[in-house]
């Protein structure tokens, strides 16, 4: 609780259902856990594990890395942002969430007027209770939860922000006299259990992100011993402002890291951890870097997207020809061990100017002119062989592991691939704490609509991709998946002898009852 004066403003009164062969039940009554998974032995805890051994040498990954995800997740502790986050809109913020064993939580959301989180405008302090319910039947590897808010307060950090906040709140928020008394540096209560919902609605505020939870523990192996990093994944934020408060997440935001077990170095982590309602973190300014796309960029992890999509991306730029190639490998599980199909797309791109909405980002237009598709499982093979002749590559000739060109049929109608196709994108490059280049690509629309018009250009980013090399080596990948071990762990091995890893720029894939359909750029 901040020591500042508190003024009360609030006066007065999924898409795809995964069906699996086994159900694990732990506990009894309303707290039973139903975990959709392949058969494995019963245990009081389920943990999945991933092994990454990238040959794109990134300091945090050298020597290999194992990832475990416990279900139910262990949330106790404080979790903080590792960089300035951009939400759709755009909104720029940093977060610090503390969970207690009593299920109580305190969430601090610090908002900024700039994309570097150097100019704070206001902070929301959120208190409530979180109850973990069951493993998600929609997003594999995630846990469904429900939250109850008890208090939401705001602290405004400068006079300009006071005026803008009052303008947003005044038409709907009860207590206009108190609104007029707002002053920078004070804490004002917007919501309690008795009143204030209109205040939150006026801000577009919602904690629906708490509906989906996943905690991953990374163990980095080196000659000096192991190092642990823990990450908290919460539900995604809808890209349409009007849908935020009603959205049921099925993907994730950028993860928070445990304040005691985070990546090193992480100057942002320390600043966010020490923040309070009235003392928001001010991140150090970093010089803007010119967009340098040449080379090969790869996913740093198995990535999750809304609507039950797991994938890895591998993207190559050839600036001398303004050409690009993207390889998108799709999987049915959060460890990216069970491949469903691979899509290889290529085309050209045109550079635009700097973004006037996201500082440091550059606007581009991408055109897809060629697509090849490889199914890996029988369901994908059956789907493709069931398409009408002339609508999805060589009709009736699809087989697992064999790549086919769908360009002659102008794409694949069964999967929603249309050729040629143009989309308006947003890209940004920056350096990680080890001075390695990262590439941020635009976040895909939650509703699946293609950004095929300039006004639909993204206003936030997908997880960053790592520069694998400036050379022209083509991607290689090998997966080995083992069954569940006696201690209920599923081990997933990823290794590569060349410059590994996976797939592309702007692909959104939506799973739907036995089929998948997607848009490209």
Coordinates of C-alpha atoms in Angstrom, one line a residue:
X1 CA 0.0 0.0 0.0
X2 CA 1.3 3.4 -1.0
X3 CA 1.7 6.0 1.7
X4 CA 0.0 8.6 -0.5
X5 CA -3.5 9.9 0.2
X6 CA -6.3 7.8 -1.3
X7 CA -9.3 9.5 -2.8
X8 CA -12.4 7.3 -3.6
X9 CA -13.7 7.8 -7.1
X10 CA -16.0 4.8 -7.2
X11 CA -19.0 5.7 -5.1
X12 CA -22.5 4.0 -5.0
X13 CA -23.6 0.5 -5.8
X14 CA -12.2 -21.0 -27.4
X15 CA -12.2 -22.5 -30.7
X16 CA -10.8 -26.0 -30.8
X17 CA -11.6 -28.8 -28.3
X18 CA -8.7 -31.2 -28.1
X19 CA -9.7 -34.8 -27.5
X20 CA -7.1 -37.0 -26.0
X21 CA -7.0 -40.6 -25.0
X22 CA -6.3 -40.2 -21.3
X23 CA -7.4 -38.0 -18.4
X24 CA -5.2 -37.5 -15.4
X25 CA -7.2 -36.7 -12.2
X26 CA -5.4 -35.3 -9.2
X27 CA -7.2 -34.4 -6.1
X28 CA -10.9 -34.6 -5.4
X29 CA -14.1 -32.5 -5.5
X30 CA -14.1 -29.1 -7.3
X31 CA -10.3 -29.0 -7.3
X32 CA -9.9 -32.0 -9.6
X33 CA -7.4 -31.6 -12.4
X34 CA -8.3 -32.9 -15.8
X35 CA -5.2 -32.8 -17.9
X36 CA -5.6 -33.5 -21.7
X37 CA -2.5 -35.5 -22.7
X38 CA -1.2 -38.7 -24.2
X39 CA -1.3 -41.6 -21.8
X40 CA 1.1 -41.5 -18.9
X41 CA 1.2 -42.7 -15.4
X42 CA -0.7 -40.9 -12.6
X43 CA 1.2 -38.5 -10.5
X44 CA 0.5 -35.5 -8.2
X45 CA 2.3 -33.3 -10.6
X46 CA 2.7 -33.3 -14.4
X47 CA 5.8 -31.8 -15.9
X48 CA 6.7 -31.5 -19.6
X49 CA 10.2 -30.8 -20.7
X50 CA 11.9 -29.5 -23.8
X51 CA 15.5 -29.7 -24.7
X52 CA 16.9 -26.9 -27.0
X53 CA 20.4 -27.3 -28.5
X54 CA 20.6 -24.5 -31.0
X55 CA 23.6 -24.0 -33.2
X56 CA 22.6 -20.3 -33.5
X57 CA 24.8 -19.5 -30.6
X58 CA 23.0 -17.3 -28.2
X59 CA 24.8 -16.8 -24.8
X60 CA 21.7 -17.8 -22.8
X61 CA 21.3 -21.0 -24.8
X62 CA 24.9 -22.1 -25.1
X63 CA 25.5 -25.6 -23.8
X64 CA 21.8 -26.5 -24.2
X65 CA 18.7 -25.7 -22.2
X66 CA 15.9 -27.7 -20.7
X67 CA 12.4 -26.4 -20.0
X68 CA 9.9 -27.8 -17.7
X69 CA 6.3 -26.7 -17.2
X70 CA 4.6 -27.9 -14.1
X71 CA 0.8 -28.4 -13.8
X72 CA -0.6 -26.9 -11.7
X73 CA 1.8 -24.0 -12.0
X74 CA 3.6 -22.5 -8.9
X75 CA 2.9 -18.8 -8.9
X76 CA 4.2 -17.6 -5.6
X77 CA 6.7 -14.7 -5.9
X78 CA 7.1 -11.5 -7.9
X79 CA 7.2 -11.6 -11.7
X80 CA 8.5 -8.6 -13.7
X81 CA 8.8 -7.3 -17.3
X82 CA 12.2 -7.7 -19.0
X83 CA 11.6 -4.9 -21.5
X84 CA 9.2 -2.2 -22.4
X85 CA 6.1 -4.0 -23.6
X86 CA 3.9 -2.9 -26.5
X87 CA 0.2 -3.9 -26.3
X88 CA -2.2 -3.4 -29.3
X89 CA -3.2 0.2 -29.6
X90 CA -0.4 0.8 -29.1
X91 CA 0.0 0.9 -25.3
X92 CA 3.4 0.9 -23.7
X93 CA 3.8 -0.6 -20.2
X94 CA 5.9 -2.5 -17.7
X95 CA 4.3 -5.0 -15.2
X96 CA 5.2 -6.3 -11.8
X97 CA 2.8 -9.0 -10.5
X98 CA 3.2 -10.5 -7.0
X99 CA 1.3 -13.7 -6.0
X100 CA 1.0 -15.0 -2.4
X101 CA 0.4 -18.5 -1.1
X102 CA -3.0 -17.3 0.1
X103 CA -4.0 -16.8 -3.6
X104 CA -4.0 -13.1 -3.2
X105 CA -2.2 -11.0 -5.8
X106 CA -1.0 -7.5 -6.3
X107 CA -0.4 -6.3 -9.9
X108 CA 1.3 -3.1 -10.8
X109 CA 0.9 -1.9 -14.4
X110 CA 3.0 1.2 -15.3
X111 CA 1.9 3.0 -18.5
X112 CA 4.0 5.3 -20.6
X113 CA 3.7 7.8 -23.4
X114 CA 6.7 6.5 -25.3
X115 CA 7.9 3.2 -26.8
X116 CA 10.9 3.1 -24.6
X117 CA 9.0 3.3 -21.3
X118 CA 11.0 6.4 -20.3
X119 CA 8.1 8.8 -19.8
X120 CA 5.5 7.3 -17.3
X121 CA 2.0 8.6 -17.4
X122 CA 0.0 6.6 -14.8
X123 CA 0.2 3.4 -12.8
X124 CA -2.7 1.0 -12.0
X125 CA -2.5 -0.9 -8.7
X126 CA -4.7 -4.0 -8.8
X127 CA -5.5 -6.3 -5.9
X128 CA -7.5 -9.5 -6.0
X129 CA -7.5 -13.2 -5.6
X130 CA -6.7 -15.9 -8.3
X131 CA -7.9 -19.4 -8.2
X132 CA -6.4 -22.1 -10.5
X133 CA -9.1 -24.3 -11.8
X134 CA -8.0 -26.9 -14.4
X135 CA -5.8 -27.7 -17.3
X136 CA -7.0 -25.9 -20.4
X137 CA -8.8 -28.1 -22.9
X138 CA -8.3 -25.4 -25.5
X139 CA -4.7 -24.4 -25.1
X140 CA -2.6 -27.4 -24.3
X141 CA 0.0 -26.9 -21.6
X142 CA -1.9 -24.0 -20.0
X143 CA -4.0 -23.8 -16.9
X144 CA -7.4 -22.1 -16.7
X145 CA -8.0 -19.7 -13.8
X146 CA -10.5 -17.3 -12.5
X147 CA -9.8 -14.0 -10.7
X148 CA -11.8 -11.7 -8.4
X149 CA -10.8 -8.1 -8.1
X150 CA -11.0 -6.3 -4.7
X151 CA -9.4 -3.0 -5.5
X152 CA -8.1 -1.0 -8.4
X153 CA -6.3 2.3 -7.8
X154 CA -4.5 4.8 -10.1
X155 CA -1.6 7.1 -9.5
X156 CA -1.0 9.8 -12.2
X157 CA 2.6 10.9 -12.7
X158 CA 2.4 14.3 -14.4
X159 CA -0.1 17.1 -14.9
X160 CA -0.5 16.4 -18.6
X161 CA -1.5 12.8 -17.9
X162 CA -4.0 14.0 -15.2
X163 CA -5.9 16.0 -17.8
X164 CA -6.0 13.1 -20.3
X165 CA -7.1 10.6 -17.7
X166 CA -9.8 12.9 -16.4
X167 CA -11.1 13.3 -20.0
X168 CA -11.3 9.5 -20.4
X169 CA -12.9 8.9 -17.1
X170 CA -15.3 11.8 -16.7
X171 CA -18.2 10.7 -18.9
X172 CA -18.7 7.3 -17.3
X173 CA -16.8 7.2 -13.9
X174 CA -18.9 8.1 -10.9
X175 CA -17.6 10.8 -8.6
X176 CA -16.9 13.7 -10.9
X177 CA -16.1 16.0 -8.0
X178 CA -13.3 13.8 -7.0
X179 CA -12.1 13.5 -10.6
X180 CA -11.7 17.3 -10.6
X181 CA -9.4 17.0 -7.6
X182 CA -6.9 14.7 -9.3
X183 CA -3.3 15.7 -8.8
X184 CA -0.1 14.2 -9.9
X185 CA 1.6 11.9 -7.3
X186 CA -1.6 11.0 -5.5
X187 CA -3.3 7.6 -5.4
X188 CA -7.0 7.4 -6.3
X189 CA -9.3 4.4 -5.9
X190 CA -11.2 3.6 -9.1
X191 CA -12.8 0.4 -8.1
X192 CA -13.7 -1.7 -5.1
X193 CA -16.1 -4.6 -4.5
X194 CA -19.0 -2.2 -4.1
X195 CA -18.6 0.2 -7.1
X196 CA -16.4 1.4 -9.9
X197 CA -17.0 -0.9 -12.8
X198 CA -17.8 2.1 -15.1
X199 CA -14.4 3.6 -14.2
X200 CA -12.6 0.4 -15.3
X201 CA -14.7 0.2 -18.5
X202 CA -13.8 3.8 -19.4
X203 CA -10.1 2.9 -19.2
X204 CA -10.7 -0.3 -21.3
X205 CA -9.2 -2.1 -18.3
X206 CA -9.5 -5.8 -17.8
X207 CA -7.5 -8.6 -16.1
X208 CA -8.8 -11.3 -18.5
X209 CA -5.1 -12.2 -19.0
X210 CA -5.4 -14.0 -15.6
X211 CA -7.8 -16.5 -17.3
X212 CA -4.8 -18.5 -18.8
X213 CA -1.6 -19.3 -16.9
X214 CA 1.6 -21.2 -17.7
X215 CA 4.9 -21.2 -15.8
X216 CA 8.1 -22.5 -17.5
X217 CA 11.3 -23.2 -15.7
X218 CA 14.5 -23.1 -17.8
X219 CA 17.7 -24.8 -16.7
X220 CA 20.7 -23.5 -18.7
X221 CA 23.5 -26.0 -18.7
X222 CA 27.2 -24.9 -18.8
X223 CA 30.6 -25.9 -17.6
X224 CA 30.1 -23.6 -14.6
X225 CA 26.9 -25.4 -13.5
X226 CA 23.2 -24.9 -14.1
X227 CA 21.3 -21.6 -14.0
X228 CA 17.5 -21.4 -13.5
X229 CA 15.2 -18.9 -15.2
X230 CA 11.4 -18.9 -14.6
X231 CA 8.8 -17.3 -16.8
X232 CA 5.2 -16.6 -16.3
X233 CA 2.9 -16.6 -19.4
X234 CA -0.5 -14.9 -19.0
X235 CA -3.3 -14.8 -21.5
X236 CA -3.1 -12.7 -24.7
X237 CA -4.6 -9.2 -25.1
X238 CA -7.2 -8.9 -27.9
X239 CA -5.9 -6.7 -30.8
X240 CA -9.2 -4.9 -31.0
X241 CA -9.8 -2.4 -28.2
X242 CA -13.5 -2.9 -28.1
X243 CA -13.1 -6.7 -27.5
X244 CA -10.5 -6.6 -24.7
X245 CA -12.9 -6.8 -21.8
X246 CA -14.8 -9.7 -23.2
X247 CA -11.9 -11.7 -24.7
X248 CA -11.2 -15.2 -23.6
X249 CA -7.5 -15.8 -24.2
X250 CA -6.1 -18.8 -25.9
X251 CA -2.6 -17.5 -26.5
X252 CA 0.0 -15.7 -24.4
X253 CA 1.5 -12.3 -23.9
X254 CA 5.3 -11.6 -23.6
X255 CA 6.2 -13.6 -20.5
X256 CA 7.2 -12.0 -17.2
X257 CA 10.2 -13.4 -15.4
X258 CA 10.6 -14.3 -11.7
X259 CA 12.4 -11.5 -9.9
X260 CA 14.6 -14.1 -8.2
X261 CA 15.3 -16.3 -11.2
X262 CA 15.6 -14.1 -14.3
X263 CA 18.0 -13.7 -17.2
X264 CA 21.3 -12.0 -16.5
X265 CA 22.0 -9.2 -17.1
X266 CA 18.6 -7.7 -16.9
X267 CA 18.7 -4.0 -15.8
X268 CA 15.0 -3.6 -16.6
X269 CA 14.1 -6.4 -14.1
X270 CA 15.7 -4.6 -11.2
X271 CA 14.0 -1.3 -12.0
X272 CA 10.6 -2.9 -12.3
X273 CA 11.0 -5.0 -9.2
X274 CA 11.8 -1.9 -7.1
X275 CA 8.8 0.1 -8.5
X276 CA 5.8 1.2 -6.5
X277 CA 2.5 2.9 -7.3
X278 CA 4.0 6.4 -7.0
X279 CA 7.5 5.5 -8.2
X280 CA 7.2 3.9 -11.6
X281 CA 10.4 2.5 -13.3
X282 CA 12.0 4.8 -15.8
X283 CA 13.8 2.7 -18.3
X284 CA 17.2 3.9 -19.7
X285 CA 17.0 5.4 -23.2
X286 CA 18.5 3.3 -26.0
X287 CA 19.5 4.8 -29.3
X288 CA 17.3 3.9 -32.2
X289 CA 18.8 1.3 -34.5
X290 CA 18.4 1.3 -38.3
X291 CA 16.4 -1.7 -39.6
X292 CA 18.9 -4.3 -40.7
X293 CA 17.1 -7.3 -42.1
X294 CA 19.8 -9.2 -43.9
X295 CA 20.3 -12.8 -42.7
X296 CA 18.4 -15.5 -41.1
X297 CA 16.2 -15.0 -38.0
X298 CA 14.8 -17.9 -36.0
X299 CA 12.4 -18.5 -33.1
X300 CA 13.9 -18.6 -29.6
X301 CA 11.3 -21.0 -28.3
X302 CA 8.2 -23.0 -29.2
X303 CA 5.7 -20.2 -29.7
X304 CA 2.1 -20.2 -28.8
X305 CA -0.6 -18.2 -30.7
X306 CA -4.3 -17.6 -30.0
X307 CA -6.7 -20.3 -31.1
X308 CA -4.5 -23.3 -30.3
X309 CA -1.5 -22.7 -32.5
X310 CA 2.0 -23.8 -31.7
X311 CA 4.8 -23.1 -34.1
X312 CA 8.4 -22.1 -34.7
X313 CA 9.5 -19.6 -37.3
X314 CA 12.5 -19.3 -39.6
X315 CA 12.9 -16.3 -41.8
X316 CA 15.5 -15.2 -44.3
X317 CA 15.9 -11.8 -45.9
X318 CA 17.8 -10.9 -49.1
X319 CA 17.9 -7.1 -49.2
X320 CA 19.8 -7.0 -52.4
X321 CA 16.8 -8.5 -54.2
X322 CA 14.1 -7.4 -51.7
X323 CA 13.3 -11.0 -51.4
X324 CA 12.3 -13.1 -48.3
X325 CA 11.6 -16.7 -47.4
X326 CA 9.7 -17.9 -44.4
X327 CA 9.4 -21.5 -43.0
X328 CA 6.6 -22.0 -40.6
X329 CA 6.6 -25.3 -38.7
X330 CA 3.3 -26.1 -36.9
X331 CA 2.7 -28.5 -34.1
X332 CA -0.1 -29.9 -32.0
X333 CA 1.6 -29.5 -28.6
X334 CA 3.3 -26.7 -26.5
X335 CA 6.7 -28.4 -26.7
X336 CA 6.7 -28.3 -30.5
X337 CA 7.4 -32.1 -30.7
X338 CA 4.4 -33.3 -32.7
X339 CA 4.6 -31.8 -36.2
X340 CA 1.4 -31.3 -38.1
X341 CA 2.5 -29.4 -41.2
X342 CA 5.3 -27.2 -42.5
X343 CA 4.7 -24.2 -44.8
X344 CA 7.4 -22.6 -46.9
X345 CA 6.5 -19.3 -48.3
X346 CA 8.5 -16.8 -50.4
X347 CA 8.1 -13.5 -52.2
X348 CA 9.2 -9.9 -52.1
X349 CA 8.9 -6.9 -49.8
X350 CA 9.0 -3.1 -50.0
X351 CA 10.4 -0.9 -47.3
X352 CA 8.3 2.0 -46.2
X353 CA 9.0 4.8 -43.7
X354 CA 9.3 4.9 -40.0
X355 CA 6.2 4.1 -38.0
X356 CA 4.4 7.2 -36.5
X357 CA 2.7 4.9 -33.9
X358 CA 5.5 2.7 -32.8
X359 CA 8.8 4.5 -32.4
X360 CA 11.8 2.6 -33.7
X361 CA 9.6 0.4 -36.0
X362 CA 9.5 0.5 -39.8
X363 CA 6.6 0.0 -42.1
X364 CA 6.8 -2.6 -44.8
X365 CA 4.6 -4.3 -47.4
X366 CA 5.0 -8.0 -48.1
X367 CA 3.9 -10.0 -51.0
X368 CA 3.7 -13.8 -51.1
X369 CA 4.1 -15.3 -54.5
X370 CA 5.0 -18.9 -53.8
X371 CA 4.0 -21.5 -51.2
X372 CA 5.0 -25.1 -50.6
X373 CA 3.4 -27.3 -48.0
X374 CA 4.5 -30.5 -46.2
X375 CA 2.0 -32.5 -44.1
X376 CA 3.4 -34.6 -41.3
X377 CA 0.5 -36.3 -39.7
X378 CA -2.3 -38.4 -41.1
X379 CA -5.0 -35.8 -40.3
X380 CA -3.3 -33.2 -42.4
X381 CA -2.8 -35.7 -45.2
X382 CA -6.5 -36.6 -45.2
X383 CA -7.5 -33.0 -45.2
X384 CA -5.3 -32.1 -48.2
X385 CA -6.3 -35.2 -50.1
X386 CA -9.9 -34.4 -49.6
X387 CA -9.7 -31.1 -51.4
X388 CA -11.3 -30.6 -54.8
X389 CA -8.9 -30.9 -57.8
X390 CA -7.3 -27.6 -58.7
X391 CA -7.8 -26.0 -55.3
X392 CA -4.8 -27.2 -53.3
X393 CA -1.8 -28.5 -55.1
X394 CA -1.8 -32.1 -56.6
X395 CA -5.2 -33.5 -55.6
X396 CA -5.0 -37.0 -54.1
X397 CA -1.2 -37.1 -54.1
X398 CA -0.4 -35.8 -50.7
X399 CA 1.6 -38.0 -48.4
X400 CA 3.3 -37.5 -45.0
X401 CA 6.7 -35.9 -45.2
X402 CA 6.5 -35.0 -48.9
X403 CA 6.6 -31.3 -49.9
X404 CA 4.2 -30.1 -52.6
X405 CA 3.9 -26.8 -54.4
X406 CA 0.5 -25.1 -54.1
X407 CA 1.5 -22.1 -56.3
X408 CA 0.0 -23.6 -59.5
X409 CA -3.4 -23.8 -57.8
X410 CA -3.1 -20.2 -56.5
X411 CA -2.8 -21.5 -53.0
X412 CA -4.8 -24.0 -51.0
X413 CA -8.5 -23.2 -50.4
X414 CA -8.8 -25.8 -47.6
X415 CA -6.2 -24.0 -45.6
X416 CA -7.1 -20.4 -46.6
X417 CA -3.9 -19.8 -48.5
X418 CA -4.4 -17.4 -51.4
X419 CA -1.8 -16.4 -53.9
X420 CA -0.6 -13.9 -54.7
X421 CA -1.2 -12.1 -51.4
X422 CA -0.1 -8.7 -49.9
X423 CA 0.0 -7.6 -46.3
X424 CA 1.1 -4.4 -44.5
X425 CA 3.6 -5.1 -41.8
X426 CA 5.7 -3.5 -39.0
X427 CA 9.2 -4.6 -38.1
X428 CA 11.8 -3.5 -35.6
X429 CA 15.3 -4.6 -34.7
X430 CA 17.1 -4.1 -31.4
X431 CA 19.8 -5.7 -29.3
X432 CA 19.3 -8.1 -26.4
X433 CA 21.4 -7.8 -23.2
X434 CA 24.3 -9.7 -24.9
X435 CA 24.2 -7.3 -27.9
X436 CA 22.8 -9.9 -30.2
X437 CA 20.3 -8.7 -32.8
X438 CA 16.6 -9.4 -32.3
X439 CA 13.8 -9.0 -34.9
X440 CA 10.3 -8.0 -33.9
X441 CA 7.5 -8.6 -36.4
X442 CA 3.9 -7.4 -36.2
X443 CA 1.4 -9.2 -34.0
X444 CA -1.3 -11.0 -35.9
X445 CA -5.0 -9.9 -35.5
X446 CA -6.8 -11.9 -32.8
X447 CA -9.9 -12.3 -35.0
X448 CA -7.9 -13.8 -37.9
X449 CA -8.4 -11.0 -40.3
X450 CA -5.5 -10.3 -42.7
X451 CA -3.8 -6.9 -42.4
X452 CA -4.2 -6.4 -46.2
X453 CA -4.9 -2.7 -45.8
X454 CA -2.7 0.0 -44.4
X455 CA -5.2 0.8 -41.7
X456 CA -4.9 -2.8 -40.5
X457 CA -1.2 -2.6 -39.9
X458 CA -0.2 -4.1 -36.6
X459 CA 0.4 -1.9 -33.5
X460 CA 2.2 -4.5 -31.4
X461 CA 4.7 -7.3 -31.8
X462 CA 5.1 -11.0 -31.8
X463 CA 7.9 -12.7 -29.7
X464 CA 11.3 -11.6 -31.0
X465 CA 13.4 -13.7 -33.3
X466 CA 17.1 -14.2 -33.0
X467 CA 19.6 -13.5 -35.7
X468 CA 21.1 -16.9 -36.7
X469 CA 23.6 -15.6 -39.2
X470 CA 24.2 -13.4 -42.2
X471 CA 24.9 -16.3 -44.4
X472 CA 22.6 -18.1 -46.8
X473 CA 22.4 -21.6 -45.3
X474 CA 19.0 -23.2 -45.6
X475 CA 17.3 -24.3 -42.4
X476 CA 17.7 -27.8 -41.0
X477 CA 15.7 -29.4 -38.2
X478 CA 15.4 -32.7 -36.5
X479 CA 12.9 -33.7 -33.8
X480 CA 12.8 -36.7 -31.5
X481 CA 9.9 -37.2 -29.2
X482 CA 9.8 -39.8 -26.5
X483 CA 6.9 -41.1 -24.6
X484 CA 6.2 -40.3 -21.0
X485 CA 8.7 -41.5 -18.4
X486 CA 7.9 -43.1 -15.2
X487 CA 7.9 -39.8 -13.3
X488 CA 5.4 -38.4 -15.8
X489 CA 7.8 -36.3 -17.7
X490 CA 7.6 -35.9 -21.5
X491 CA 11.0 -35.2 -23.0
X492 CA 11.2 -33.5 -26.3
X493 CA 14.6 -33.2 -28.0
X494 CA 15.5 -30.6 -30.6
X495 CA 18.9 -30.6 -32.3
X496 CA 20.5 -29.5 -35.5
X497 CA 23.8 -29.9 -37.2
X498 CA 23.6 -26.7 -39.2
X499 CA 22.2 -23.3 -38.5
X500 CA 18.9 -24.3 -37.0
X501 CA 15.6 -23.2 -36.4
X502 CA 12.4 -22.3 -37.7
X503 CA 9.9 -20.3 -39.4
X504 CA 8.8 -17.1 -40.9
X505 CA 7.2 -13.7 -40.6
X506 CA 3.5 -13.0 -40.7
X507 CA 1.5 -16.3 -40.4
X508 CA -1.6 -16.8 -38.4
X509 CA -3.0 -20.3 -38.2
X510 CA -6.2 -21.2 -36.5
X511 CA -7.1 -24.7 -35.6
X512 CA -10.7 -25.7 -36.0
X513 CA -12.2 -29.2 -35.4
X514 CA -9.7 -31.3 -37.4
X515 CA -8.6 -28.7 -39.9
X516 CA -6.4 -25.6 -39.9
X517 CA -6.7 -22.5 -42.0
X518 CA -4.4 -19.5 -42.2
X519 CA -3.4 -16.3 -43.8
X520 CA 0.0 -15.4 -45.1
X521 CA 1.9 -12.3 -46.0

